[in-house]
């Protein structure tokens, strides 16, 4: 039977664009969830595996060359023949559901597929601790114990599981530039008007790069560093696609904030390898795991749990890594030869925890926007 992938696009309902979908305190200051079962959803006596499972994700999961979504859909529907998957692409990403959650509007989607630790922190800052997504019963998900410890979301409400990870790095053209060894190098004359980056409010790698600079010291010092980046000619685009497929692909600049898996992506595009060298300033790369969870109001929780389990299987992890050009989230999955040979992992992965982001991320983004948005020409 030939399958037809169903994709629906949702328009925004206000609130502005935001990075994300596209992966530790309650309101009273306690460390635990406010209510609900201690171990998440109870397991039903007779789970139901028929019906339509609606999954919110980002566009490249289901469109473009060799995307992972249709493969996941086909293999899931083979395993559960009475089920079908419908993909939903919200124009404003996770912000679409944060807005609906704030106003108690209906959310008719079951699974959130492709959000970050920062997205969870923003959900709790905007809606309240433990909001929007349900606490998971991990006993219902085979394979969860194989998720790498360093990819834990740190959510006290147990709403998220990592399904892959990338490392944000610098990618450069070695025919034009030497490798930058440190963040300070980026402020030198050799890198004047060289660097492309993305807006931290509208791009996941852009937000990761901002958080990376904050993680090195603190927000105040990081913003002073950004002043020097701006003075040295950094150029900002709204999205990774605009910066990479537009300016970098057209050789407008010789360096970009991107992912350490870029050499494999470039090889697939048959682009010259020397234009896609990876640099880890200070030997660091920013780990950016992508997460999945189940919406609180899901009408198909049994299918949703089955889908999360399916994504963590060895075959799915292998295909997700290959098709998303990222690294698997589980321990026992070997990389495909092309991914293993072409990609790089940093000696010192860094990230910002849920605890550090909670109560601060929105303010950092607002401060960055107020301070720097008007400093760049419209791209």
Coordinates of C-alpha atoms in Angstrom, one line a residue:
X1 CA 0.0 0.0 0.0
X2 CA 1.4 3.4 -0.9
X3 CA 1.3 5.8 2.0
X4 CA 0.4 9.5 1.8
X5 CA 2.3 11.7 4.3
X6 CA -0.2 14.1 5.8
X7 CA 1.3 17.5 6.7
X8 CA -0.7 20.4 8.1
X9 CA 0.6 23.9 8.6
X10 CA -0.7 26.1 11.4
X11 CA -0.7 29.9 11.3
X12 CA 0.4 31.8 14.4
X13 CA -1.9 33.2 17.0
X14 CA 0.3 36.1 18.2
X15 CA 3.2 36.3 20.5
X16 CA 6.1 36.6 18.0
X17 CA 8.5 34.1 16.5
X18 CA 10.8 32.1 18.7
X19 CA 13.5 29.5 18.4
X20 CA 12.4 25.9 18.9
X21 CA 10.1 23.3 17.2
X22 CA 13.0 23.1 15.0
X23 CA 14.8 19.8 21.3
X24 CA 13.8 23.2 38.4
X25 CA 11.2 24.9 40.6
X26 CA 7.5 24.9 41.0
X27 CA 5.5 28.1 41.3
X28 CA 5.9 27.7 45.1
X29 CA 9.7 27.1 44.9
X30 CA 9.6 23.4 45.6
X31 CA 11.7 20.8 43.7
X32 CA 8.8 18.5 42.8
X33 CA 5.7 18.6 40.6
X34 CA 2.7 20.4 41.9
X35 CA 0.2 17.6 41.4
X36 CA -0.4 14.5 39.3
X37 CA 0.8 10.9 39.8
X38 CA 4.3 10.6 41.2
X39 CA 5.6 8.4 38.4
X40 CA 3.6 10.1 35.5
X41 CA 0.8 8.5 33.6
X42 CA -0.5 5.2 34.9
X43 CA -0.4 2.4 32.4
X44 CA -3.9 1.3 31.2
X45 CA -5.0 -2.3 31.4
X46 CA -5.8 -2.4 27.7
X47 CA -3.9 0.2 25.8
X48 CA -5.4 1.4 22.5
X49 CA -3.2 1.5 19.4
X50 CA -5.7 2.7 16.8
X51 CA -6.5 6.1 15.6
X52 CA -4.7 9.2 14.3
X53 CA -1.6 10.4 16.1
X54 CA -1.0 14.1 15.5
X55 CA 2.7 15.2 15.9
X56 CA 3.9 18.8 16.0
X57 CA 7.3 19.2 14.6
X58 CA 9.5 21.5 12.4
X59 CA 9.3 21.6 8.6
X60 CA 12.6 19.9 7.8
X61 CA 11.6 16.8 9.7
X62 CA 9.0 16.0 7.0
X63 CA 10.1 17.9 3.9
X64 CA 13.3 18.3 1.9
X65 CA 15.8 15.7 0.8
X66 CA 15.5 12.4 2.6
X67 CA 13.7 13.6 5.7
X68 CA 13.3 11.4 8.8
X69 CA 9.6 12.0 9.4
X70 CA 8.2 10.0 6.5
X71 CA 10.5 7.1 7.4
X72 CA 9.3 7.2 11.0
X73 CA 5.7 7.4 9.8
X74 CA 6.0 4.3 7.5
X75 CA 7.8 2.1 10.1
X76 CA 5.5 3.2 12.9
X77 CA 2.4 2.4 10.8
X78 CA 3.9 -0.9 9.9
X79 CA 4.2 -1.8 13.6
X80 CA 0.7 -0.4 14.4
X81 CA -1.4 -1.0 11.3
X82 CA -4.5 0.5 12.9
X83 CA -2.8 3.8 13.5
X84 CA -1.9 6.7 11.2
X85 CA 0.4 9.7 11.7
X86 CA -0.5 13.3 10.8
X87 CA 2.3 15.8 11.0
X88 CA 1.5 19.4 12.1
X89 CA 3.9 22.3 11.3
X90 CA 3.1 25.4 13.5
X91 CA 4.4 28.6 11.9
X92 CA 5.6 29.9 15.2
X93 CA 7.0 26.6 16.6
X94 CA 6.6 26.0 20.3
X95 CA 5.4 29.6 20.8
X96 CA 2.1 28.6 19.1
X97 CA 1.4 26.1 21.9
X98 CA 2.7 28.3 24.7
X99 CA 0.2 31.0 23.6
X100 CA -2.6 28.5 23.6
X101 CA -1.6 27.1 26.9
X102 CA -1.5 30.6 28.5
X103 CA -5.1 31.2 27.4
X104 CA -6.4 27.7 28.1
X105 CA -7.2 27.2 24.4
X106 CA -7.6 23.8 22.9
X107 CA -4.4 22.0 21.8
X108 CA -5.5 19.2 19.4
X109 CA -2.0 17.7 19.0
X110 CA -0.6 14.6 20.8
X111 CA 3.2 14.7 20.5
X112 CA 5.7 17.6 20.6
X113 CA 8.7 16.5 18.5
X114 CA 11.7 18.8 18.3
X115 CA 12.1 21.1 21.3
X116 CA 15.0 22.2 23.5
X117 CA 15.8 22.6 27.2
X118 CA 15.3 26.3 26.6
X119 CA 11.8 25.7 25.3
X120 CA 10.9 23.8 28.5
X121 CA 12.2 26.7 30.6
X122 CA 10.2 29.2 28.5
X123 CA 7.1 27.1 28.9
X124 CA 7.4 27.1 32.7
X125 CA 8.2 30.8 32.8
X126 CA 5.2 31.7 30.7
X127 CA 2.6 29.1 31.8
X128 CA 3.7 27.9 35.2
X129 CA 5.9 25.0 36.4
X130 CA 5.2 21.6 34.8
X131 CA 2.9 23.1 32.1
X132 CA 1.8 22.1 28.6
X133 CA 3.4 18.6 28.5
X134 CA 2.5 15.7 30.7
X135 CA 4.8 14.0 33.2
X136 CA 6.0 10.8 31.5
X137 CA 5.7 7.3 33.0
X138 CA 9.1 6.0 31.9
X139 CA 8.2 2.5 32.8
X140 CA 5.9 2.6 29.7
X141 CA 8.8 3.3 27.3
X142 CA 11.3 0.5 26.5
X143 CA 14.7 1.9 25.7
X144 CA 14.6 5.0 27.8
X145 CA 17.3 3.6 30.0
X146 CA 19.7 3.8 27.0
X147 CA 19.5 7.5 26.6
X148 CA 22.9 9.1 27.2
X149 CA 23.2 10.7 30.7
X150 CA 24.7 13.9 29.2
X151 CA 21.5 14.5 27.2
X152 CA 19.2 14.6 30.2
X153 CA 16.9 17.6 30.0
X154 CA 17.0 18.1 33.8
X155 CA 13.3 18.7 34.0
X156 CA 11.9 17.8 37.5
X157 CA 8.5 17.1 35.9
X158 CA 9.9 14.4 33.6
X159 CA 8.3 15.8 30.4
X160 CA 11.0 15.3 27.9
X161 CA 13.2 12.6 26.3
X162 CA 16.1 13.4 24.0
X163 CA 16.0 11.7 20.6
X164 CA 19.1 13.1 19.0
X165 CA 21.7 15.8 19.5
X166 CA 23.9 18.2 17.6
X167 CA 26.9 20.3 18.6
X168 CA 26.8 24.0 17.5
X169 CA 30.2 25.0 16.3
X170 CA 31.9 27.3 13.8
X171 CA 32.2 26.2 10.2
X172 CA 34.7 28.0 8.0
X173 CA 36.3 28.1 4.6
X174 CA 40.0 27.2 5.0
X175 CA 40.8 28.7 1.6
X176 CA 40.0 32.1 3.1
X177 CA 40.6 31.9 6.9
X178 CA 42.7 30.1 9.4
X179 CA 41.0 28.0 12.1
X180 CA 39.9 30.2 15.1
X181 CA 41.3 28.6 18.3
X182 CA 39.4 30.7 20.8
X183 CA 36.5 33.1 21.2
X184 CA 38.9 36.0 21.5
X185 CA 40.2 35.1 18.0
X186 CA 36.9 36.1 16.6
X187 CA 37.5 39.7 17.7
X188 CA 40.7 40.0 15.8
X189 CA 41.3 41.7 12.4
X190 CA 41.8 38.4 10.7
X191 CA 38.1 37.7 11.3
X192 CA 36.7 41.2 10.6
X193 CA 33.5 41.0 8.6
X194 CA 33.9 37.2 8.4
X195 CA 31.2 35.6 10.7
X196 CA 27.6 34.8 9.9
X197 CA 25.3 34.0 12.8
X198 CA 21.6 33.7 13.5
X199 CA 19.1 35.6 15.6
X200 CA 18.8 34.0 19.0
X201 CA 15.0 34.6 19.1
X202 CA 14.2 33.0 15.8
X203 CA 16.9 30.3 15.4
X204 CA 18.0 27.4 17.5
X205 CA 21.7 27.5 16.6
X206 CA 21.5 31.3 17.0
X207 CA 20.1 30.9 20.5
X208 CA 22.7 28.2 21.3
X209 CA 25.5 30.6 20.2
X210 CA 24.2 33.3 22.5
X211 CA 23.9 30.8 25.4
X212 CA 27.4 29.5 24.7
X213 CA 28.8 33.0 25.1
X214 CA 26.9 33.5 28.3
X215 CA 27.9 30.0 29.6
X216 CA 31.6 31.0 29.3
X217 CA 31.2 33.8 31.9
X218 CA 27.9 35.5 32.6
X219 CA 25.3 37.5 30.8
X220 CA 26.8 41.0 31.4
X221 CA 30.2 39.9 30.2
X222 CA 28.7 38.1 27.3
X223 CA 26.9 41.1 26.1
X224 CA 30.1 43.1 26.3
X225 CA 31.7 40.4 24.1
X226 CA 28.8 40.8 21.7
X227 CA 29.5 44.5 21.5
X228 CA 33.0 43.6 20.2
X229 CA 31.6 41.0 17.8
X230 CA 29.3 43.6 16.4
X231 CA 32.2 46.1 16.1
X232 CA 34.1 43.4 14.2
X233 CA 31.3 43.0 11.7
X234 CA 29.3 39.9 12.7
X235 CA 26.2 39.6 10.4
X236 CA 22.9 38.2 11.7
X237 CA 20.2 36.4 9.8
X238 CA 16.8 35.3 11.0
X239 CA 17.3 31.6 10.4
X240 CA 20.0 29.0 9.9
X241 CA 18.6 28.4 6.4
X242 CA 18.8 32.0 5.4
X243 CA 22.4 32.3 6.7
X244 CA 23.6 29.0 5.4
X245 CA 21.8 28.3 2.2
X246 CA 21.9 32.0 1.3
X247 CA 24.9 33.9 2.4
X248 CA 27.3 31.1 3.2
X249 CA 26.5 29.0 0.2
X250 CA 26.9 32.1 -2.0
X251 CA 30.4 32.6 -0.4
X252 CA 29.3 36.0 0.9
X253 CA 31.3 35.3 4.1
X254 CA 33.8 32.6 5.0
X255 CA 32.5 31.6 8.5
X256 CA 29.2 30.6 10.0
X257 CA 27.6 29.4 13.2
X258 CA 26.4 25.9 12.3
X259 CA 26.7 22.3 13.4
X260 CA 29.7 20.0 13.7
X261 CA 28.0 17.6 11.4
X262 CA 28.3 20.1 8.6
X263 CA 31.0 18.1 6.6
X264 CA 28.5 15.3 6.0
X265 CA 25.8 17.8 5.0
X266 CA 28.3 19.4 2.6
X267 CA 29.3 16.0 1.1
X268 CA 25.6 15.2 0.4
X269 CA 25.4 18.5 -1.4
X270 CA 28.6 17.7 -3.3
X271 CA 30.2 20.9 -2.0
X272 CA 34.0 21.4 -1.6
X273 CA 35.2 19.9 1.7
X274 CA 37.7 22.8 2.3
X275 CA 34.7 25.2 2.6
X276 CA 33.3 23.2 5.4
X277 CA 35.9 22.8 8.1
X278 CA 34.7 22.6 11.7
X279 CA 36.2 24.8 14.5
X280 CA 35.6 24.4 18.2
X281 CA 36.8 27.6 19.9
X282 CA 38.4 26.9 23.2
X283 CA 37.9 23.2 22.3
X284 CA 34.2 23.6 23.1
X285 CA 31.0 22.9 21.2
X286 CA 27.5 23.7 22.4
X287 CA 25.4 20.5 22.9
X288 CA 21.8 21.0 21.6
X289 CA 19.7 17.9 22.2
X290 CA 16.3 17.7 20.6
X291 CA 13.4 16.4 22.8
X292 CA 10.1 14.8 22.5
X293 CA 7.1 14.7 24.8
X294 CA 3.3 14.2 25.0
X295 CA 0.9 17.1 25.3
X296 CA -1.2 17.2 28.5
X297 CA -4.4 17.0 26.6
X298 CA -3.5 14.3 24.1
X299 CA -6.5 12.2 23.0
X300 CA -4.2 9.3 22.0
X301 CA -1.7 8.8 24.9
X302 CA -1.2 5.1 24.2
X303 CA -0.2 5.8 20.6
X304 CA 1.9 8.7 21.8
X305 CA 3.8 6.5 24.2
X306 CA 4.3 3.9 21.5
X307 CA 5.7 6.5 19.2
X308 CA 8.3 7.7 21.8
X309 CA 9.3 4.1 22.3
X310 CA 9.6 3.6 18.5
X311 CA 11.8 6.7 18.1
X312 CA 14.3 5.2 20.7
X313 CA 14.6 1.9 18.9
X314 CA 18.0 1.1 17.4
X315 CA 16.7 1.3 13.8
X316 CA 15.0 4.6 14.4
X317 CA 18.0 6.1 16.1
X318 CA 20.2 5.1 13.3
X319 CA 17.9 6.6 10.6
X320 CA 17.3 9.8 12.6
X321 CA 21.0 10.4 13.0
X322 CA 21.6 9.7 9.3
X323 CA 18.7 11.7 7.9
X324 CA 18.8 14.6 10.4
X325 CA 22.6 14.7 10.2
X326 CA 22.9 14.6 14.0
X327 CA 24.1 12.2 16.7
X328 CA 22.0 9.5 18.2
X329 CA 20.6 10.0 21.7
X330 CA 21.1 6.4 22.9
X331 CA 24.3 4.6 23.8
X332 CA 24.2 1.5 21.7
X333 CA 23.8 2.9 18.2
X334 CA 26.8 3.0 15.8
X335 CA 27.1 5.8 13.4
X336 CA 26.8 5.2 9.7
X337 CA 30.2 5.2 8.0
X338 CA 29.6 8.5 6.2
X339 CA 28.5 10.2 9.5
X340 CA 31.3 8.7 11.5
X341 CA 34.0 9.7 9.0
X342 CA 32.8 13.2 8.3
X343 CA 31.5 14.6 11.6
X344 CA 33.2 16.0 14.7
X345 CA 32.5 16.1 18.4
X346 CA 34.0 18.6 20.7
X347 CA 36.5 17.7 23.4
X348 CA 34.6 19.9 25.8
X349 CA 30.8 19.9 25.2
X350 CA 29.0 22.7 27.0
X351 CA 25.3 23.4 27.6
X352 CA 23.1 25.5 29.8
X353 CA 20.9 23.6 32.2
X354 CA 17.1 23.9 32.8
X355 CA 17.9 25.4 36.2
X356 CA 20.1 28.1 34.8
X357 CA 17.6 28.9 32.0
X358 CA 14.5 28.9 34.1
X359 CA 13.6 32.5 34.9
X360 CA 16.5 33.9 32.9
X361 CA 16.2 32.9 29.2
X362 CA 13.3 35.2 28.2
X363 CA 15.1 38.1 29.9
X364 CA 18.4 37.4 28.1
X365 CA 16.6 37.2 24.7
X366 CA 14.7 40.4 25.4
X367 CA 18.0 42.2 26.5
X368 CA 19.8 40.9 23.4
X369 CA 17.0 42.1 21.1
X370 CA 16.8 45.5 22.7
X371 CA 20.5 46.0 22.7
X372 CA 21.5 44.6 19.3
X373 CA 18.5 44.2 17.0
X374 CA 18.7 47.7 15.5
X375 CA 22.5 47.3 14.9
X376 CA 22.1 45.1 11.9
X377 CA 20.9 45.9 8.4
X378 CA 17.8 44.0 7.3
X379 CA 19.0 40.7 5.8

